[in-house]
XYZ file of C-alpha atoms in Angstrom:
370
model
C 38.716 6.410 -26.688
C 40.184 7.154 -23.269
C 38.230 9.373 -20.903
C 39.556 12.779 -19.938
C 40.175 13.672 -16.302
C 37.019 15.779 -16.316
C 34.931 12.872 -17.608
C 36.382 10.563 -14.949
C 35.549 13.183 -12.329
C 31.946 13.421 -13.557
C 31.525 9.640 -13.553
C 32.959 9.363 -10.027
C 30.796 12.277 -8.837
C 27.637 10.675 -10.240
C 28.403 7.272 -8.720
C 29.359 8.739 -5.330
C 26.515 11.213 -4.940
C 23.948 8.759 -6.331
C 24.943 6.184 -3.735
C 25.172 8.790 -0.972
C 21.618 9.919 -1.699
C 20.032 6.593 -0.720
C 22.534 5.815 2.030
C 22.087 9.196 3.747
C 18.288 8.817 3.674
C 18.571 5.342 5.224
C 21.099 6.617 7.780
C 18.629 9.274 8.953
C 15.984 6.554 9.411
C 18.285 4.612 11.745
C 18.640 7.368 14.359
C 16.681 7.548 17.592
C 16.322 10.624 19.800
C 13.898 12.182 22.331
C 11.136 14.367 20.908
C 9.292 17.469 22.074
C 7.673 17.860 25.487
C 9.882 15.220 27.157
C 8.739 12.492 24.744
C 11.097 9.546 25.320
C 13.660 8.252 22.862
C 12.075 7.035 19.600
C 13.051 6.382 15.976
C 13.397 9.229 13.494
C 10.552 8.337 11.108
C 9.715 11.491 9.144
C 9.516 10.545 5.441
C 7.646 13.661 4.313
C 10.182 15.993 5.921
C 12.930 13.982 4.234
C 11.118 14.456 0.917
C 11.119 18.223 1.523
C 14.916 18.082 1.966
C 15.211 16.118 -1.266
C 13.184 18.725 -3.151
C 15.404 21.423 -1.683
C 18.289 19.640 -3.399
C 16.404 19.652 -6.701
C 15.552 23.324 -6.171
C 19.285 23.990 -5.806
C 19.726 22.823 -9.419
C 17.905 26.014 -10.447
C 20.523 28.070 -8.601
C 23.304 26.048 -10.244
C 21.721 26.705 -13.653
C 21.715 30.489 -13.152
C 25.287 30.460 -11.776
C 26.510 28.513 -14.809
C 24.573 30.832 -17.118
C 26.077 33.959 -15.516
C 29.564 32.457 -15.715
C 29.078 31.509 -19.361
C 27.813 34.977 -20.329
C 31.016 36.545 -18.997
C 33.016 34.622 -21.576
C 33.984 36.335 -24.844
C 32.005 33.697 -26.742
C 29.187 32.152 -24.624
C 28.574 28.472 -25.385
C 25.765 27.545 -22.997
C 22.283 27.209 -24.473
C 19.851 28.476 -21.803
C 16.861 27.074 -23.691
C 13.680 28.888 -24.558
C 11.434 30.628 -22.047
C 8.475 28.552 -20.900
C 5.475 28.632 -18.610
C 6.616 27.104 -15.273
C 3.092 25.710 -14.765
C 4.044 23.055 -17.332
C 6.060 21.420 -14.567
C 3.312 21.518 -11.947
C 1.766 18.136 -12.843
C 5.153 16.335 -13.098
C 6.207 17.971 -9.829
C 3.066 16.676 -8.079
C 3.863 13.178 -9.355
C 7.461 13.554 -8.186
C 6.274 14.762 -4.786
C 3.849 11.856 -4.339
C 6.216 9.178 -5.615
C 9.176 10.416 -3.576
C 7.133 10.647 -0.376
C 5.870 7.082 -0.817
C 9.404 5.833 -1.427
C 10.716 7.493 1.735
C 7.884 5.862 3.686
C 8.914 2.514 2.168
C 12.595 3.078 2.971
C 11.696 2.924 6.660
C 10.348 -0.588 6.115
C 12.931 -2.269 3.897
C 16.668 -2.318 3.215
C 18.545 0.317 1.225
C 19.721 -2.215 -1.376
C 16.222 -3.617 -1.991
C 14.934 -0.034 -2.163
C 17.396 0.759 -4.937
C 16.863 -2.505 -6.835
C 13.068 -2.355 -6.790
C 13.145 1.106 -8.301
C 14.119 -0.660 -11.516
C 10.402 -1.423 -11.886
C 9.987 2.060 -13.367
C 10.917 0.791 -16.848
C 7.947 -1.604 -16.803
C 5.378 1.107 -16.220
C 7.169 3.715 -18.349
C 7.193 1.305 -21.284
C 3.525 0.357 -20.930
C 2.338 3.945 -20.407
C 4.387 5.231 -23.346
C 2.682 2.657 -25.572
C -0.794 3.509 -24.246
C -0.581 7.322 -24.111
C 2.300 8.348 -26.381
C 1.684 5.863 -29.168
C 5.258 4.614 -28.977
C 6.149 1.270 -30.497
C 8.540 -0.678 -28.290
C 11.277 -2.766 -29.859
C 11.249 -6.559 -29.262
C 14.303 -6.228 -27.000
C 12.435 -3.679 -24.882
C 9.527 -6.079 -24.377
C 12.026 -8.782 -23.399
C 13.669 -6.283 -21.024
C 10.317 -5.597 -19.367
C 9.610 -9.298 -18.803
C 13.162 -9.903 -17.518
C 12.740 -6.961 -15.130
C 9.510 -8.476 -13.795
C 11.425 -11.715 -13.160
C 14.139 -9.747 -11.350
C 11.553 -8.070 -9.127
C 10.176 -11.496 -8.192
C 13.676 -12.667 -7.231
C 14.362 -9.550 -5.121
C 10.959 -9.885 -3.461
C 11.676 -13.524 -2.678
C 15.030 -12.550 -1.144
C 13.293 -9.950 1.025
C 10.664 -12.506 2.053
C 13.354 -14.940 3.205
C 15.495 -12.335 4.986
C 12.371 -10.738 6.483
C 11.673 -13.939 8.383
C 15.071 -13.627 10.070
C 15.342 -9.839 10.384
C 14.755 -8.523 13.883
C 14.782 -4.843 12.860
C 11.862 -5.176 10.428
C 8.793 -7.387 10.604
C 8.056 -9.517 7.572
C 4.808 -7.612 6.984
C 6.721 -4.305 7.021
C 9.280 -5.575 4.497
C 6.576 -6.797 2.106
C 4.578 -3.574 2.512
C 7.697 -1.496 1.896
C 8.541 -3.414 -1.280
C 4.995 -3.027 -2.601
C 5.030 0.713 -1.831
C 8.283 1.136 -3.782
C 6.798 -0.630 -6.809
C 3.606 1.441 -6.505
C 5.704 4.610 -6.405
C 7.332 3.611 -9.707
C 3.901 3.773 -11.367
C 3.660 7.417 -10.297
C 7.234 8.101 -11.468
C 6.352 6.542 -14.832
C 3.306 8.841 -15.096
C 5.654 11.740 -14.376
C 7.975 10.708 -17.213
C 5.086 10.355 -19.667
C 3.702 13.775 -18.683
C 7.100 15.368 -19.180
C 7.516 13.794 -22.585
C 4.017 14.745 -23.744
C 3.935 18.357 -22.518
C 7.522 19.425 -21.831
C 9.785 17.866 -24.469
C 8.340 20.054 -27.233
C 9.914 22.985 -25.398
C 13.672 23.430 -25.460
C 14.171 23.459 -21.684
C 17.626 23.130 -20.124
C 17.683 19.952 -17.964
C 19.002 21.740 -14.857
C 16.282 24.364 -15.195
C 13.668 21.626 -15.606
C 14.795 19.739 -12.505
C 15.094 22.977 -10.518
C 11.584 24.088 -11.491
C 10.111 20.750 -10.392
C 12.083 21.056 -7.163
C 10.695 24.561 -6.634
C 7.098 23.329 -6.885
C 7.762 20.207 -4.819
C 9.584 22.064 -2.044
C 6.962 24.765 -1.470
C 3.885 22.566 -1.941
C 5.115 19.783 0.337
C 6.403 22.283 2.927
C 2.918 23.800 3.049
C 1.320 20.346 3.320
C 3.378 19.616 6.445
C 0.967 21.912 8.316
C -2.244 19.886 7.746
C -0.244 16.638 8.051
C 0.524 17.673 11.637
C -3.194 17.339 12.464
C -4.235 14.363 10.299
C -4.497 11.138 12.359
C -2.734 8.192 10.727
C -3.245 5.453 13.312
C -0.623 2.714 13.234
C 0.679 4.105 9.931
C 1.968 7.169 11.769
C 5.147 6.015 13.500
C 5.637 9.295 15.374
C 4.509 9.640 19.026
C 1.330 11.553 18.097
C 0.429 9.016 15.365
C -0.263 11.722 12.803
C 0.683 11.712 9.127
C 3.782 13.845 9.766
C 4.971 15.589 12.925
C 7.538 18.105 11.699
C 7.904 19.697 15.163
C 8.860 16.319 16.606
C 11.432 15.973 13.815
C 12.984 19.355 14.621
C 13.153 18.464 18.320
C 14.873 15.179 17.495
C 17.332 16.983 15.228
C 18.121 19.410 18.059
C 18.881 16.522 20.402
C 20.774 14.455 17.809
C 22.644 16.781 15.393
C 23.880 13.852 13.285
C 20.344 13.592 11.879
C 20.855 17.042 10.371
C 24.116 15.825 8.813
C 22.219 12.941 7.185
C 19.478 15.259 5.897
C 22.004 17.728 4.478
C 23.802 14.792 2.879
C 20.564 13.851 1.156
C 19.922 17.431 0.041
C 23.365 18.097 -1.406
C 23.781 14.645 -2.929
C 20.563 14.916 -4.956
C 21.637 18.302 -6.334
C 25.105 17.129 -7.355
C 23.770 13.790 -8.592
C 21.377 15.423 -11.048
C 24.093 17.825 -12.193
C 26.624 15.019 -12.618
C 24.115 12.753 -14.369
C 23.197 15.381 -16.942
C 26.862 16.267 -17.437
C 27.756 12.596 -18.001
C 25.031 12.368 -20.663
C 26.404 15.463 -22.376
C 30.140 14.784 -22.019
C 30.180 10.983 -22.458
C 26.885 9.271 -23.341
C 23.446 8.345 -22.033
C 24.567 4.701 -22.062
C 27.379 5.487 -19.617
C 24.867 7.249 -17.389
C 22.669 4.131 -17.345
C 25.634 1.894 -16.469
C 26.753 4.195 -13.635
C 23.198 4.359 -12.315
C 23.144 0.557 -12.158
C 26.544 0.441 -10.465
C 25.346 2.623 -7.590
C 23.057 -0.245 -6.570
C 26.187 -2.358 -6.010
C 27.821 0.432 -3.992
C 24.725 0.840 -1.805
C 24.500 -2.907 -1.233
C 28.218 -3.285 -0.370
C 28.231 -0.290 2.007
C 25.039 -1.514 3.717
C 26.643 -4.923 4.276
C 29.878 -3.368 5.556
C 27.992 -1.173 8.039
C 25.863 -4.097 9.230
C 22.622 -2.478 8.064
C 21.523 -5.689 6.373
C 22.567 -9.316 6.058
C 23.994 -11.037 3.006
C 21.729 -13.155 0.836
C 22.791 -14.748 -2.450
C 19.335 -14.235 -3.968
C 19.920 -10.485 -3.870
C 22.912 -10.903 -6.181
C 20.826 -12.993 -8.567
C 17.987 -10.444 -8.399
C 20.371 -7.576 -9.121
C 21.910 -9.371 -12.119
C 18.476 -10.176 -13.564
C 17.300 -6.575 -13.059
C 20.539 -5.313 -14.624
C 19.943 -7.542 -17.649
C 16.357 -6.293 -17.988
C 17.414 -2.650 -17.721
C 20.217 -3.174 -20.250
C 17.884 -4.771 -22.783
C 15.248 -2.052 -22.352
C 17.775 0.775 -22.708
C 19.539 -0.814 -25.697
C 22.903 -1.505 -24.062
C 23.060 -4.752 -26.069
C 23.171 -2.920 -29.412
C 26.958 -2.263 -29.446
C 27.531 -5.993 -28.891
C 25.142 -6.947 -31.697
C 26.760 -4.405 -34.009
C 30.121 -6.191 -33.653
C 28.595 -9.507 -34.737
C 28.255 -9.694 -38.551
C 25.238 -12.006 -38.330
C 23.328 -9.619 -36.033
C 24.524 -6.185 -37.122
C 21.326 -5.494 -39.091
C 19.254 -6.136 -35.943
C 21.196 -3.538 -33.979
C 20.782 -0.976 -36.779
C 17.031 -1.620 -36.981
C 16.530 -1.178 -33.255
C 18.694 1.944 -33.239
C 16.565 3.540 -35.970
C 13.370 2.540 -34.179
C 14.476 4.202 -30.959
C 15.844 7.453 -32.386
C 12.665 9.248 -31.355
C 13.287 8.499 -27.660
C 14.880 11.210 -25.566
C 16.717 11.297 -22.283
C 14.093 11.909 -19.554
C 14.193 15.228 -17.732
C 12.901 13.578 -14.591
C 14.987 14.331 -11.527
C 16.723 11.243 -10.214
C 17.123 10.391 -6.564
């Protein structure tokens, strides 16, 4: 069945804003500007402030939810289901996981390439699968176990590609690239914990996805904004890349933004893209299918990689293509994208039906994507 113009618009919006989210964050990292008190020109390395901007974008989803709800209620026959009322504290634990995982990933983005950053985030299915078995009692299908092992193989290939390019990359030391990759994978463990917490404590409530994302963004934005104050005084040694070598120097960031306004453009790009990306992703799931959403999410890795190459942010390496294809295969197997193909084959149709029935209990995660 052909897509409508609205469905094409949603798919394009999701692909564009999803790619822009990572690219704008990486673009901000590439700026240099003087800091406060006549501090000389230095790189803009403020991952925790960038995470605050990201949470502001998630918070905006709450505003979008209420605008859509008000618009729908003005219709003669409202069609939007606002969901049941709930205790916002339910989202506190997932929001803390989101805050920690996102902050770690933005730290890692300073150390590795945008394409590797996006590819390595595919590790989340490994930890989500294992944690769902351990804490939710879920039984994974054979294809999901195969998908997990294929994903592990893909991560090894991407890591090998980074190891080889890191030896030739003048912008990042090899140790930084390896550390960045490991931090991204570690962050996926926290994201997986977030997904499991949401499924265990939140899914039993009928919460609208935009309201769920916006509530997590609300907690993340205010908690992390408050934490910027003690971070300004916590020594971080060589880990702190700002002139004062503290965990986060927000004042230095604001001074750099004042001297290089394009940094603000990059930060706003990150904020708005995450808001529209979550909205578009949820709309694609509703208007088309969750499978289409998964495919589009995989395609944005290609867009990020191609744009990074075109802008000269990273160099081409064939192993990255192989790593991406292996990760794509692992993700497809885990998410059941192979079932439509099996269903068309008479000899394997019963396998597709069995896996479909076994996975009917799984739901689309409410976790905010970035």
